[in-house]
Coordinates of C-alpha atoms in Angstrom, one line a residue:
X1 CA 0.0 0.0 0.0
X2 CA 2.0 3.0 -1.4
X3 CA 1.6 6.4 0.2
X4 CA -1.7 8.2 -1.2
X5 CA -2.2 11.9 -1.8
X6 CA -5.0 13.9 -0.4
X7 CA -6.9 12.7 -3.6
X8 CA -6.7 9.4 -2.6
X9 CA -8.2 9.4 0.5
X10 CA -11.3 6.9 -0.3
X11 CA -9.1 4.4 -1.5
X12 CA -7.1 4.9 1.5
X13 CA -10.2 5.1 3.7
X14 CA -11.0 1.3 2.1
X15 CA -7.7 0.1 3.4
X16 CA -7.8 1.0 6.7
X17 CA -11.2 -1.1 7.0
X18 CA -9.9 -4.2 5.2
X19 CA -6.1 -3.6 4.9
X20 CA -4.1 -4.1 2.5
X21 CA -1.7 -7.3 1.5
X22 CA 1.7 -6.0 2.5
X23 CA 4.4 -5.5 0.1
X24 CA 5.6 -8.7 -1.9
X25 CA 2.1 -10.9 -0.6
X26 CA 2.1 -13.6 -2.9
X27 CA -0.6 -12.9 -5.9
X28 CA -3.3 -15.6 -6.9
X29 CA -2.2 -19.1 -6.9
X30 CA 0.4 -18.3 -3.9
X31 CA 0.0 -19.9 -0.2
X32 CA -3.2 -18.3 1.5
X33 CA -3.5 -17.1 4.6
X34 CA -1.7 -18.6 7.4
X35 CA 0.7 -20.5 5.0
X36 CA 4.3 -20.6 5.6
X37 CA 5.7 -21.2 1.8
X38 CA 7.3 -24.4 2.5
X39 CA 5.3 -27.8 2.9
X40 CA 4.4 -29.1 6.9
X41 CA 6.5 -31.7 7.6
X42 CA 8.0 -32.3 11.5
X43 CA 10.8 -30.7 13.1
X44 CA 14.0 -31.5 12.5
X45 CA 16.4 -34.1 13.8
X46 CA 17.3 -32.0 17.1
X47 CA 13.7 -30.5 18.0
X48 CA 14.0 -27.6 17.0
X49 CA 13.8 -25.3 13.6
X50 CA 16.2 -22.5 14.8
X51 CA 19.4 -22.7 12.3
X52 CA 22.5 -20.7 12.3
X53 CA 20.4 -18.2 9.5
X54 CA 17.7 -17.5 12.3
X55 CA 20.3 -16.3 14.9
X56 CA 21.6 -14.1 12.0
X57 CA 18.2 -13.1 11.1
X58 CA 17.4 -11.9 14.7
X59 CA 20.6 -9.5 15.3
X60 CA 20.2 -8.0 11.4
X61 CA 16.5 -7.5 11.5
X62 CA 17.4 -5.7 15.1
X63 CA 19.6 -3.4 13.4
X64 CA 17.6 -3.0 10.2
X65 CA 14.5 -2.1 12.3
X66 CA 16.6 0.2 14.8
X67 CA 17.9 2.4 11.6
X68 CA 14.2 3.0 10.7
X69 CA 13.8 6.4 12.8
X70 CA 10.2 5.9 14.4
X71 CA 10.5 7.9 17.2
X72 CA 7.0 8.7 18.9
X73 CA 6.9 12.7 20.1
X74 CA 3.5 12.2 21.3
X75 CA 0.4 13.9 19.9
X76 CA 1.0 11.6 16.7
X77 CA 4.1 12.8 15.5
X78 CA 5.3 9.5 14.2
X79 CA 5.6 7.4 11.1
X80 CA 5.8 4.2 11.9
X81 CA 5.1 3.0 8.0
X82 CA 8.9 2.2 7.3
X83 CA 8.8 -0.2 10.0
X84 CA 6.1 -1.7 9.3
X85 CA 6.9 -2.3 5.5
X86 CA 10.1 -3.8 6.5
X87 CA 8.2 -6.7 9.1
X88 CA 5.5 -6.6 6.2
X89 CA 8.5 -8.0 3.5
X90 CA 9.8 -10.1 5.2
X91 CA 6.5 -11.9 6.4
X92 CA 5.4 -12.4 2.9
X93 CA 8.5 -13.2 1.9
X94 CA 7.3 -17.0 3.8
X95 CA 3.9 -16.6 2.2
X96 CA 2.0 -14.9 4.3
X97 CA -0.3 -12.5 3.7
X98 CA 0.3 -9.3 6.0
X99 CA -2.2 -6.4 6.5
X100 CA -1.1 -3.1 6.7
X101 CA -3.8 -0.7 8.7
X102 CA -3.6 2.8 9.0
X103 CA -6.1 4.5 11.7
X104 CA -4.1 7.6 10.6
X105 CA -2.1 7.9 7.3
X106 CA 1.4 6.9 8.3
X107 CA 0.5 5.0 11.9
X108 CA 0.9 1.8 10.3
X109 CA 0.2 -1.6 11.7
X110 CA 1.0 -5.3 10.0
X111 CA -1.4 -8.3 10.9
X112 CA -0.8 -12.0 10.1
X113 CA -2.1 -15.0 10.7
X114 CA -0.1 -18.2 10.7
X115 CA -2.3 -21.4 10.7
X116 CA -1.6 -24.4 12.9
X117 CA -2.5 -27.8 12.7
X118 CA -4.6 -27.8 15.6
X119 CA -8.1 -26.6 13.9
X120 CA -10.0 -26.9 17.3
X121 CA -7.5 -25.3 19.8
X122 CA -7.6 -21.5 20.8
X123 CA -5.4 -18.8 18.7
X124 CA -2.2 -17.2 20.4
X125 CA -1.5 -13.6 19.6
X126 CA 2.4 -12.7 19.4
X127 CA 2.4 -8.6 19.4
X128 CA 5.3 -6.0 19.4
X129 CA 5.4 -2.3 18.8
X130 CA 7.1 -0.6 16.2
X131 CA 7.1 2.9 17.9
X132 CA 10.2 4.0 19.9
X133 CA 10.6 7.1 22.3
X134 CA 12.6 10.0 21.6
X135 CA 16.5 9.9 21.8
X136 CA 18.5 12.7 22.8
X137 CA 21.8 12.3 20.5
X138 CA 24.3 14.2 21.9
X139 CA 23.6 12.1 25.4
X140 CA 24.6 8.8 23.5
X141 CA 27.8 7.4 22.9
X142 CA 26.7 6.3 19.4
X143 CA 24.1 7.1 17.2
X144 CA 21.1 6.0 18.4
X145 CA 19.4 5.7 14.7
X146 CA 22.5 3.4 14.1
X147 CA 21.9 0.2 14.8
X148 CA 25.6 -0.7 15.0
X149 CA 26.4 -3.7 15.9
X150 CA 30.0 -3.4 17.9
X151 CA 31.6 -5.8 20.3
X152 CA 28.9 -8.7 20.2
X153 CA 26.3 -6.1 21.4
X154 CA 23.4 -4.2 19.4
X155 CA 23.3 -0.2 19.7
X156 CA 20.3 2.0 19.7
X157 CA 16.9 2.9 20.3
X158 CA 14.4 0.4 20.5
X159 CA 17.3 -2.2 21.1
X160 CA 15.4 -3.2 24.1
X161 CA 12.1 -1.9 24.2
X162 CA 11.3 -3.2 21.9
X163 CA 12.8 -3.8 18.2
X164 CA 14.3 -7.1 19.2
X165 CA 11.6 -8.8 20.2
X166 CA 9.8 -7.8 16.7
X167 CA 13.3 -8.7 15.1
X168 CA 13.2 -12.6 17.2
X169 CA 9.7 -13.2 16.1
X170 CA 10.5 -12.3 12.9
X171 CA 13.5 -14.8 12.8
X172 CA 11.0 -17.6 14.4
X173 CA 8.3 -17.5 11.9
X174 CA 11.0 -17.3 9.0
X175 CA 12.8 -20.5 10.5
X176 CA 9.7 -22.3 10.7
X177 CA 8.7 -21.7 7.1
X178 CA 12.4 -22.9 6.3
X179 CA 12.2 -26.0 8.0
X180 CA 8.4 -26.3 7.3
X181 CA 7.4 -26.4 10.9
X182 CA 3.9 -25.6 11.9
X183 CA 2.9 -24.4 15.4
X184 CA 0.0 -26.6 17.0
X185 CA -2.5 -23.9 17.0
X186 CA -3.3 -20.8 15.5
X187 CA -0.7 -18.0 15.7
X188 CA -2.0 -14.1 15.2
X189 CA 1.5 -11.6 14.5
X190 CA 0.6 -8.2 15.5
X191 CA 2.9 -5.2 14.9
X192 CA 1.5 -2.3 16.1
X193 CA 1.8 1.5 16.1
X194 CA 1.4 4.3 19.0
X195 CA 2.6 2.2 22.2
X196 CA 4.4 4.5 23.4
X197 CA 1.0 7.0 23.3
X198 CA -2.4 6.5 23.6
X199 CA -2.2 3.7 21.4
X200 CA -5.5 5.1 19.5
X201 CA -3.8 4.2 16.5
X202 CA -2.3 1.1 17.1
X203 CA -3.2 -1.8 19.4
X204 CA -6.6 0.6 20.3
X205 CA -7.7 0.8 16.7
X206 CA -7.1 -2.9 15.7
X207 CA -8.9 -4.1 18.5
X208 CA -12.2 -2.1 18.4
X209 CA -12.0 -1.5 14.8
X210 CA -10.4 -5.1 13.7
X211 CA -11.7 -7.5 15.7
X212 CA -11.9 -10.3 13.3
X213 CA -8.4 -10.4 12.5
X214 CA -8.0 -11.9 16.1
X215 CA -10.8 -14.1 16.0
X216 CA -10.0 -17.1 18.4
X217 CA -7.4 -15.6 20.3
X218 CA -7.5 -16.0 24.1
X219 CA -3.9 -15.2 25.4
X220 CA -1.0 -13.5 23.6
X221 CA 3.0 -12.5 24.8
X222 CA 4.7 -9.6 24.0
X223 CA 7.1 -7.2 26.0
X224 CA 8.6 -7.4 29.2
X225 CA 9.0 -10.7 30.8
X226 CA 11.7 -13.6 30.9
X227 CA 14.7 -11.0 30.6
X228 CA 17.7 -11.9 33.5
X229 CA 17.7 -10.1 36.5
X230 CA 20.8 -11.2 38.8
X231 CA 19.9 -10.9 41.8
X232 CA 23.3 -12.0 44.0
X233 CA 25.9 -14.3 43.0
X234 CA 25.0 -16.9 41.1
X235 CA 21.1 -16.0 40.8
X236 CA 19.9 -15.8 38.1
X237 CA 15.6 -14.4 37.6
X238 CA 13.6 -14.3 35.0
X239 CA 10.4 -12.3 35.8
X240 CA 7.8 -13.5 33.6
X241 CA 5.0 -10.5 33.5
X242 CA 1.7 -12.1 34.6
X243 CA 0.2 -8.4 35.4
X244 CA 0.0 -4.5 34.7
X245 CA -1.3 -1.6 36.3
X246 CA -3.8 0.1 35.3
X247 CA -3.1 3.6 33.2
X248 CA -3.9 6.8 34.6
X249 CA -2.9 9.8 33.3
X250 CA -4.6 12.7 35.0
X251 CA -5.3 16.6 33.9
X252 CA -6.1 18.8 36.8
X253 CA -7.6 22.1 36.0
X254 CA -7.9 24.3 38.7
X255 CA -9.8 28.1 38.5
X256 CA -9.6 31.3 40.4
X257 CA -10.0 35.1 40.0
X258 CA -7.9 36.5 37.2
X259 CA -6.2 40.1 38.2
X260 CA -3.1 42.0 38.8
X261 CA -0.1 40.8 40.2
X262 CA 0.8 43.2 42.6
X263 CA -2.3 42.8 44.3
X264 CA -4.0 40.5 47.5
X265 CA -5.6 37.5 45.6
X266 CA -7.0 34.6 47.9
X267 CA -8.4 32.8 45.0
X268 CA -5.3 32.2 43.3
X269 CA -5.7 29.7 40.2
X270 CA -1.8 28.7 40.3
X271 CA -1.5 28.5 44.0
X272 CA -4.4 26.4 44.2
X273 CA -2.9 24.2 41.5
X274 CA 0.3 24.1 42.8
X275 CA -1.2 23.0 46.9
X276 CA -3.4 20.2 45.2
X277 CA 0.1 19.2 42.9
X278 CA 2.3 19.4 46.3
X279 CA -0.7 16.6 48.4
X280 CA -0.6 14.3 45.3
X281 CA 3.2 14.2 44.8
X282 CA 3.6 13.8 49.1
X283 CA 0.7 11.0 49.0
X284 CA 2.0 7.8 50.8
X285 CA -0.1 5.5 49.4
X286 CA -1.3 2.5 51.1
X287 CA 0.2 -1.4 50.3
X288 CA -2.3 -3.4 48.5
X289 CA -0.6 -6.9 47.7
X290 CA -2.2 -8.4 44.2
X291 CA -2.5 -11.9 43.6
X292 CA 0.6 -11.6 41.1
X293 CA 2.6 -9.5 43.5
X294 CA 2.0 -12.0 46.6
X295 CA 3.1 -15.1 44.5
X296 CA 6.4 -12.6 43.6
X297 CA 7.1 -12.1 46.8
X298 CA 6.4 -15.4 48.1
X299 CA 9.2 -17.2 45.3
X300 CA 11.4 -14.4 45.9
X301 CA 11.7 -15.3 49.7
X302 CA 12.0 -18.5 48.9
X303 CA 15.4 -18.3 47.0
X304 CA 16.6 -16.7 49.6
X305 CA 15.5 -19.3 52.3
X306 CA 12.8 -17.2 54.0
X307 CA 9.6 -18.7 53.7
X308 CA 7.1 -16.1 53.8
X309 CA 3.1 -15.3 53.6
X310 CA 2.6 -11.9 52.3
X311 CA -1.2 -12.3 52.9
X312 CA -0.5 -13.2 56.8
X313 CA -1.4 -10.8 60.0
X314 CA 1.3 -8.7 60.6
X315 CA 3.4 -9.4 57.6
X316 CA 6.4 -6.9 57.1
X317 CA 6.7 -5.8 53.7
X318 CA 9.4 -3.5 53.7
X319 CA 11.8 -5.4 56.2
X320 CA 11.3 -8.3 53.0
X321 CA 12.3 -6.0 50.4
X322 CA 15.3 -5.3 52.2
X323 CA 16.6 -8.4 52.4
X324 CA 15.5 -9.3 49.3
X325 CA 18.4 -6.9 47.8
X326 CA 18.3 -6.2 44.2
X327 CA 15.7 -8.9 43.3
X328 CA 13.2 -6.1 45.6
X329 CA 13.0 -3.8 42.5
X330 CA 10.7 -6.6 40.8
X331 CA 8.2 -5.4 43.4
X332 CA 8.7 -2.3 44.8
X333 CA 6.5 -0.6 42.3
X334 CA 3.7 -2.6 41.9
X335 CA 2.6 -2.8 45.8
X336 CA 0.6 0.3 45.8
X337 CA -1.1 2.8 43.4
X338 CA 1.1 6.2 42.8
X339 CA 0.2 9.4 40.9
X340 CA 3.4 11.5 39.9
X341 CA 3.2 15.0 39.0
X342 CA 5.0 15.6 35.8
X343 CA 3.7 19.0 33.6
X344 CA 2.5 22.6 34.8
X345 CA 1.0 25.0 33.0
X346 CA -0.7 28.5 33.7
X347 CA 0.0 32.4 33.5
X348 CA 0.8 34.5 30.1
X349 CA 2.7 37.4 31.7
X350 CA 4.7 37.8 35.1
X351 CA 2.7 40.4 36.2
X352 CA -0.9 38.8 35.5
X353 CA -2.4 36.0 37.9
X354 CA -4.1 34.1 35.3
X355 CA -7.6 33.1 36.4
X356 CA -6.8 29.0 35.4
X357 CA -4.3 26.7 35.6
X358 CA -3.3 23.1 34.8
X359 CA -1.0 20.2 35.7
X360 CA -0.8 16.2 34.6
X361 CA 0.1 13.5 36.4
X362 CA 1.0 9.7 35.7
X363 CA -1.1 7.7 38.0
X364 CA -1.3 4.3 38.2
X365 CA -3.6 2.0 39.4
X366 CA -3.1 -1.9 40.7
X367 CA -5.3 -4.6 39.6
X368 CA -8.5 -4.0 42.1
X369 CA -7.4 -0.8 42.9
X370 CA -9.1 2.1 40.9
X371 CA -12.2 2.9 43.7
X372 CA -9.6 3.5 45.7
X373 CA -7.5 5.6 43.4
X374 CA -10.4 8.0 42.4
X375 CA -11.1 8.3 45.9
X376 CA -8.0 9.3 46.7
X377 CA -7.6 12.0 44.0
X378 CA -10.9 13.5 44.4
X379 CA -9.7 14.4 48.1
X380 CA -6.1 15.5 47.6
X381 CA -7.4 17.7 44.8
X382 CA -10.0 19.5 47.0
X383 CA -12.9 21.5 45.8
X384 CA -10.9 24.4 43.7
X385 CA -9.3 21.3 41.4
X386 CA -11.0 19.7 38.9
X387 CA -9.6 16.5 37.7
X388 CA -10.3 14.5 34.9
X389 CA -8.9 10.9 33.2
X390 CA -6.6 12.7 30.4
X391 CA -6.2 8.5 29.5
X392 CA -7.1 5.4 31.3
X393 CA -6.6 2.0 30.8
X394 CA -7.3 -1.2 32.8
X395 CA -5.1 -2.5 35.2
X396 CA -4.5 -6.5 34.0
X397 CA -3.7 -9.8 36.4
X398 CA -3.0 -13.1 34.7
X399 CA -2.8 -16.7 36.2
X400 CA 0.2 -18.1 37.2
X401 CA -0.5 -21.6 38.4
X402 CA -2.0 -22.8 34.9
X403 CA -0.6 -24.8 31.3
X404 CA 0.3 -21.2 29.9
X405 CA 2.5 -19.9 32.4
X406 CA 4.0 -23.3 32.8
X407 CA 5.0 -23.7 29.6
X408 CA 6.3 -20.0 29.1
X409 CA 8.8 -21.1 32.5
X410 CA 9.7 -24.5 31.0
X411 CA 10.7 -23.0 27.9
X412 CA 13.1 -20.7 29.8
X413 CA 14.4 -23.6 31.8
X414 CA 15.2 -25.3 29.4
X415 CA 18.2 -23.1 28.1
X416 CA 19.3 -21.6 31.6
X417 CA 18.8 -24.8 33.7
X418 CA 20.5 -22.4 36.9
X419 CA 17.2 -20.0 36.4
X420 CA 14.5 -18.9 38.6
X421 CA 11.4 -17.9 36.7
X422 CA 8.8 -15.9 39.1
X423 CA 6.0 -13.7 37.9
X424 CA 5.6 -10.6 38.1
X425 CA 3.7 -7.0 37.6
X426 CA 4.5 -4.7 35.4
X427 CA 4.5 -1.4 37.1
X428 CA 3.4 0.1 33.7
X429 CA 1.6 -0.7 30.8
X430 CA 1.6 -2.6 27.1
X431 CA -0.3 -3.3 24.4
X432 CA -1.9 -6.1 26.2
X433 CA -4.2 -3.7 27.9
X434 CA -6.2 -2.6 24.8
X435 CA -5.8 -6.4 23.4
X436 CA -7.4 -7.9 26.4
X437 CA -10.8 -5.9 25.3
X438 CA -10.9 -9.2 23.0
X439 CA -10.6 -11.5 26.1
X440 CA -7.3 -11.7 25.4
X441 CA -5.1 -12.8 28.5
X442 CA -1.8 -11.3 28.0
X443 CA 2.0 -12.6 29.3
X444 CA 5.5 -10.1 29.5
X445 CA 7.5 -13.0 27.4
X446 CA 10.4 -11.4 25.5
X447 CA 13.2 -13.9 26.7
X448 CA 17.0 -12.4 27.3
X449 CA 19.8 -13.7 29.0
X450 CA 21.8 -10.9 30.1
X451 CA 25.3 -11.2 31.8
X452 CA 25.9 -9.8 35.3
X453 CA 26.1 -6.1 35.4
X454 CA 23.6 -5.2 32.1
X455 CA 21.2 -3.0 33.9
X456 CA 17.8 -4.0 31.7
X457 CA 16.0 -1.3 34.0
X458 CA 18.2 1.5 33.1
X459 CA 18.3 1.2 28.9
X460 CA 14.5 0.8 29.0
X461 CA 13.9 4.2 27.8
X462 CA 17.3 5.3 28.6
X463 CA 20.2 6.3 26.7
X464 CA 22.8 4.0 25.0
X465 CA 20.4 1.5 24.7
X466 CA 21.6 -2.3 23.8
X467 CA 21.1 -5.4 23.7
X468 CA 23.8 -8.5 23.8
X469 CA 23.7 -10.1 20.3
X470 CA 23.7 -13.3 22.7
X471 CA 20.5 -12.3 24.5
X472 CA 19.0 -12.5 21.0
X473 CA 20.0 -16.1 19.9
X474 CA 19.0 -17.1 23.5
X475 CA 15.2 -15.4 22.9
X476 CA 15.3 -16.9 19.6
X477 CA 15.3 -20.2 21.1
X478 CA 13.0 -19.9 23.9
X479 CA 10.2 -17.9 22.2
X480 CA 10.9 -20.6 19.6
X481 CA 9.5 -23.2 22.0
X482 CA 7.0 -21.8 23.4
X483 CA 5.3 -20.8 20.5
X484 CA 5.4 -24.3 19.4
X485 CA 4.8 -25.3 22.7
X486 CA 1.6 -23.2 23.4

């Protein structure tokens, strides 16, 4: 689907309801949906499909995807279109037959569905964004558009969050067709636009607008999970995500008497704002322990040879999560709700008290939590605040005691024997969240093994972000699994 001029816009208008075949789908007489251009057949000698070219595949189409610049400003100043062509190629390279949707001209997504030879069994949906957040280049000690690969490790943004895990799946599929391997049930690939936003024309658009293209689907993996965390000597975590908070980004508007500086004014529009701003940032919000959170916790302990019930009388949370040491951060921001100031706004001239004035904040709300949560903010605001969702999304739990999670911890295991898996909460959000309008249960499962002293935390959104051209022939190999597993 080729860029369209203003004159075009009905035939672009048709596109975004039924999408488009993405560039190079195969014409009439080529594999159909859900083919994989090579015959079924089983897997090869050793169990798996994953050859030397899909290790290569996942570190090149890491770089190839980090050089295309889709930086997300906010307000929909991105293009993710580049990107998405580039997944799109490659897709129907195997014989699938990708969709390209645009909500917005530009804000592209890529659908495909690979069939699997289990006609009855449920669909799994793989997902990844294409989006990226802005990168400050003169902070970075390469560029971050680069995508150089230097010293066994990959450079730039998206590196992490989260080009190579749209670069691994890329290299699964493409080994399967190779090898003619078919996964046991359905498979839906989602790349999608406007993460790092609102998502309204990504993940939010497909799913109220494209339902049918998930049809069957009940749980899906995508960022965040089964990366190393070391934890002490020797230890060795993989938190699988089995949970989010809830989004809630606030605007708080608060009014007053407009007049002159140099005057008395007791109905003061920014001091108001700036009293309600103060309570919310100094809030100590209350510990409320999640089902996801409790099992953390609980595991956790257990490695370190303190069995523990986080749901007993009396139970001492923060004496845990110091002797839990680094292995605490998997938790310390998922035990409670929290609302962080983060813009002002108000006034035109210094000498002018300006009769409104606004501020947002990044709230977020655990599973169970949001009563609680707009309780809260209606009386730390007081009566001169108005406050209003600016964008909400649900907060997400998933089960941790069933085949799915099982599976997504075997398949780690399985290549780091010495790991711990434990789940975990995300202490902010994904794609899932618009996805599980579908009744889609979603899983953080974008496998890395990262040597001692990579700090995942700080590259996520950070500068000289990288990933270990190792980590990515290690996710290769789980996700591998546990896609054919699932």
């Amino acid at each position: 689907m080729a860029d369209m001029s203003e004159p075009e816009t009905a035939a672009l208008d048709s596109a975004r309801v039924h999408g488009t075949p993405g560039p190079g789908a195969p014409g009439p007489g080529a594999p159909g949906p859900g083919a994989l251009g090579a015959p079924a057949g089983s897997a090869p000698a050793d169990g798996t499909p994953v050859d030397r070219v899909a290790l290569d595949e996942a570190v090149e189409f890491t770089s190839g995807l980090i050089r295309i610049d889709t930086t997300n400003r906010g307000g929909g100043d991105c293009r993710e279109r580049p990107a998405a062509e580039y997944v799109a190629e490659r897709l129907a390279d195997i014989g699938l037959e990708p969709a390209l949707l645009e909500r917005t001209p530009g804000r592209t997504n890529v659908v495909a569905r690979i069939a699997g030879t289990d006609p009855t069994a449920p669909a799994l949906l793989v997902h990844g964004h294409l989006d990226v957040v802005p990168a400050e280049a003169a902070d970075w000690s390469v560029d971050p558009f680069s995508g150089e690969v230097r010293d066994g490790v990959v450079w730039g943004r998206g590196a992490v969050d989260m080009k190579n895990m749209d670069a691994m799946v890329l290299a699964v599929v493409r080994a399967w067709a190779r090898a003619g391997v078919r996964p046991r049930r359905d498979i839906v690939i989602a790349y999608t636009a406007d993460e790092e936003d609102s998502a309204i024309d990504g993940s939010g658009f497909l799913a109220d607008h494209h339902p049918e293209l998930f049809e069957g689907c009940t749980e899906g993996i995508s960022e965040s999970g089964a990366f190393t965390v070391h934890a002490g000597p020797g230890q060795a975590l993989y938190p699988i995500a089995a949970g989010e908070r809830g989004t809630a980004w606030l605007k708080l508007t608060a009014t007053g008497t407009a007049g002159h500086g140099s005057k008395p004014n007791r109905a003061n529009a920014v001091s108001r704002l700036a009293a309600a701003v103060a309570r919310i940032g100094e809030h100590d919000w209350p510990v409320r322990l999640t089902d996801t959170v409790a099992a953390c916790i609980t595991e956790l302990a257990a490695l370190q040879g303190m069995p523990v019930d986080p749901r007993a009388p009396g139970f001492q949370l923060d004496q845990i999560l110091n002797k839990l040491g680094p292995a605490g951060a998997l938790v310390e921001a998922t035990v409670r709700n929290s609302a962080n100031p983060t813009m002002l706004s108000a006034g035109y001239k210094l000498n002018v008290i300006p009769g409104t004035a606004t501020a947002y904040v990044d709230g977020r709300m655990l599973p169970g939590g949001e009563a609680e949560f707009i309780a809260t903010l209606d009386e730390l605001t007081g009566p001169d605040v108005h406050w209003e969702f600016h964008h909400r999304e649900v907060a997400l739990e998933a089960p941790v005691d069933g085949r799915t999670y099982g599976i997504l911890r075997e398949s780690v295991e399985a290549f780091d024997p010495e790991g711990h898996v434990v789940p975990f909460c995300m202490a902010g959000g994904t794609d899932a969240k618009q996805f599980s309008r579908l009744g889609i249960t979603g899983y953080g499962f974008s496998p890395l093994k990262l040597p001692p002293g990579f700090d995942y935390w700080s590259l996520f959104h950070g500068v000289d972000e990288r990933v270990p051209v190792d980590a990515l022939h290690f996710g290769v190999r789980v996700l591998d699994r546990a896609m054919r597993a699932l």
